[in-house]
Amino acid sequence: MKNMFKRLLLMAVMATAMVACTEKDGPYPEKEEPQLEVTRSNIAGEWMLKSWNGASLADGSYIYIDFERSDRTYTMWQNIDSAPVRKITGLYNIDIDEDLGAVIRGNYDYGNGDWAHRYIVKSLTASEMIWVAKDNAEDVSVYVRCQIPEELLDEE
């Protein structure tokens, strides 16, 4: 009888532990999006900078970027450092570092040089990607999938 009681008690403790480990805030745990491999195909498309270094962009400020898979080009529209929108184009590349994982880098068209940093892609899901500057772990950019506003695309 003692063994039966011990088994029941052990099973109850294990069941409680399993529920406690899987349950997040409430009875319906949030489903995490699966991580994607960092490839040109998986980052291709339209993105918007949601936050930089933990802060949202100022009202009315934006950075949109469209990555083209086939030719490794990007087009960026931003109004962060200028009053009118600025359209920037260039090439990007993804390198795989054995220790760091995927690192994205790029350059600007018209001989304007390389991006200020190379970025470690810390996370990539279907809806969000997080970049951390390789040379400054406090420089963190969070991008979300979006649809670039038509008025920007019409300016092409």
C-alpha positions in Angstrom: 0.0 0.0 0.0 2.9 2.4 0.8 4.5 1.7 -2.6 1.2 2.5 -4.3 0.8 5.8 -2.4 4.4 6.7 -3.2 3.9 6.0 -6.9 0.7 8.1 -7.0 2.4 10.9 -5.2 5.4 10.8 -7.6 3.1 10.8 -10.6 1.2 13.8 -9.3 4.4 15.7 -8.7 5.7 14.9 -12.2 2.4 15.9 -13.8 2.4 19.2 -11.9 6.0 19.9 -13.0 5.2 19.2 -16.6 2.3 21.6 -16.6 4.3 24.3 -14.8 7.1 24.0 -17.4 4.9 24.3 -20.4 2.3 26.8 -19.2 3.0 30.4 -19.9 0.8 33.3 -18.7 -2.6 31.7 -18.6 -4.1 28.4 -19.8 -3.3 29.0 -23.4 0.5 29.2 -24.0 1.7 31.4 -26.7 3.0 29.6 -29.7 6.5 30.7 -30.7 7.2 31.1 -34.3 9.7 28.6 -35.6 13.2 29.9 -36.4 14.1 29.9 -40.1 17.5 29.3 -41.6 19.1 32.6 -42.6 19.1 32.5 -46.4 18.4 34.9 -49.2 15.1 33.1 -49.8 14.0 33.5 -46.2 14.9 37.2 -45.8 13.6 38.1 -49.2 10.7 40.5 -49.1 9.6 43.7 -47.4 10.6 44.7 -43.9 10.2 47.7 -41.6 12.5 48.7 -38.7 10.3 48.3 -35.6 12.9 49.2 -33.0 16.5 50.2 -32.7 18.5 49.7 -29.4 15.2 48.9 -27.6 13.4 52.0 -28.6 10.7 52.6 -31.2 11.4 55.1 -33.9 10.1 58.6 -33.5 6.6 59.3 -34.8 6.7 59.7 -38.5 10.1 58.2 -38.9 10.7 55.0 -40.8 13.0 52.7 -42.5 11.7 50.2 -45.0 13.8 47.7 -46.8 13.1 45.3 -49.6 15.5 42.4 -50.1 15.6 40.7 -53.5 16.7 37.1 -53.4 17.8 36.4 -56.9 20.3 39.2 -57.4 21.2 40.0 -53.7 20.0 43.6 -54.1 18.1 45.7 -51.6 16.2 48.9 -51.8 15.7 51.0 -48.7 13.4 54.0 -48.1 14.1 56.0 -45.0 13.6 59.5 -43.5 15.7 59.2 -40.4 18.6 61.4 -41.5 16.8 63.6 -44.0 13.5 65.5 -44.2 12.4 64.1 -47.6 12.4 60.4 -48.0 15.7 59.0 -49.2 15.8 55.9 -51.5 19.0 53.9 -51.1 20.0 50.8 -53.1 22.9 48.4 -53.0 24.0 44.8 -52.7 23.9 42.5 -49.6 25.4 39.2 -48.8 25.0 36.6 -46.0 28.0 34.8 -44.7 28.0 31.9 -42.2 30.5 32.3 -39.4 31.3 29.1 -37.6 31.0 30.8 -34.2 28.5 33.6 -34.7 26.1 32.1 -37.2 24.7 34.1 -40.1 26.2 37.5 -40.7 24.6 40.0 -43.1 26.6 42.8 -44.7 26.1 45.1 -47.6 27.3 48.1 -49.6 25.6 51.1 -51.2 25.4 51.7 -54.9 27.3 54.5 -56.7 30.5 53.9 -54.8 29.1 55.1 -51.4 30.8 52.4 -49.5 29.9 49.6 -47.1 27.3 49.5 -44.4 28.5 50.9 -41.1 28.4 47.4 -39.5 28.1 43.7 -40.3 25.1 42.3 -38.5 24.7 38.9 -36.8 21.2 37.7 -37.5 20.2 36.6 -34.0 16.7 35.5 -34.9 14.7 35.0 -38.1 11.1 34.0 -38.2 8.5 34.4 -40.9 7.4 37.7 -39.3 10.5 39.2 -37.5 14.3 39.3 -37.7 16.7 40.6 -35.1 20.1 42.0 -36.1 23.0 42.7 -33.7 26.0 44.7 -34.9 29.0 42.4 -34.9 31.3 45.0 -33.4 28.7 46.5 -30.9 26.3 44.1 -29.1 24.3 47.1 -27.9 23.4 48.0 -31.5 20.2 45.9 -32.0 17.7 46.3 -34.8 14.3 44.6 -34.9 12.6 44.3 -38.3 9.1 43.1 -38.9 7.6 41.9 -42.2 5.4 44.6 -43.7 4.0 45.9 -46.9 5.9 49.0 -48.1 3.5 51.9 -48.6 2.5 52.4 -52.3 3.5 56.1 -52.2 7.1 55.1 -51.6 7.0 52.4 -54.3 5.4 54.9 -56.8 8.4 57.2 -56.5 10.6 54.7 -58.3 
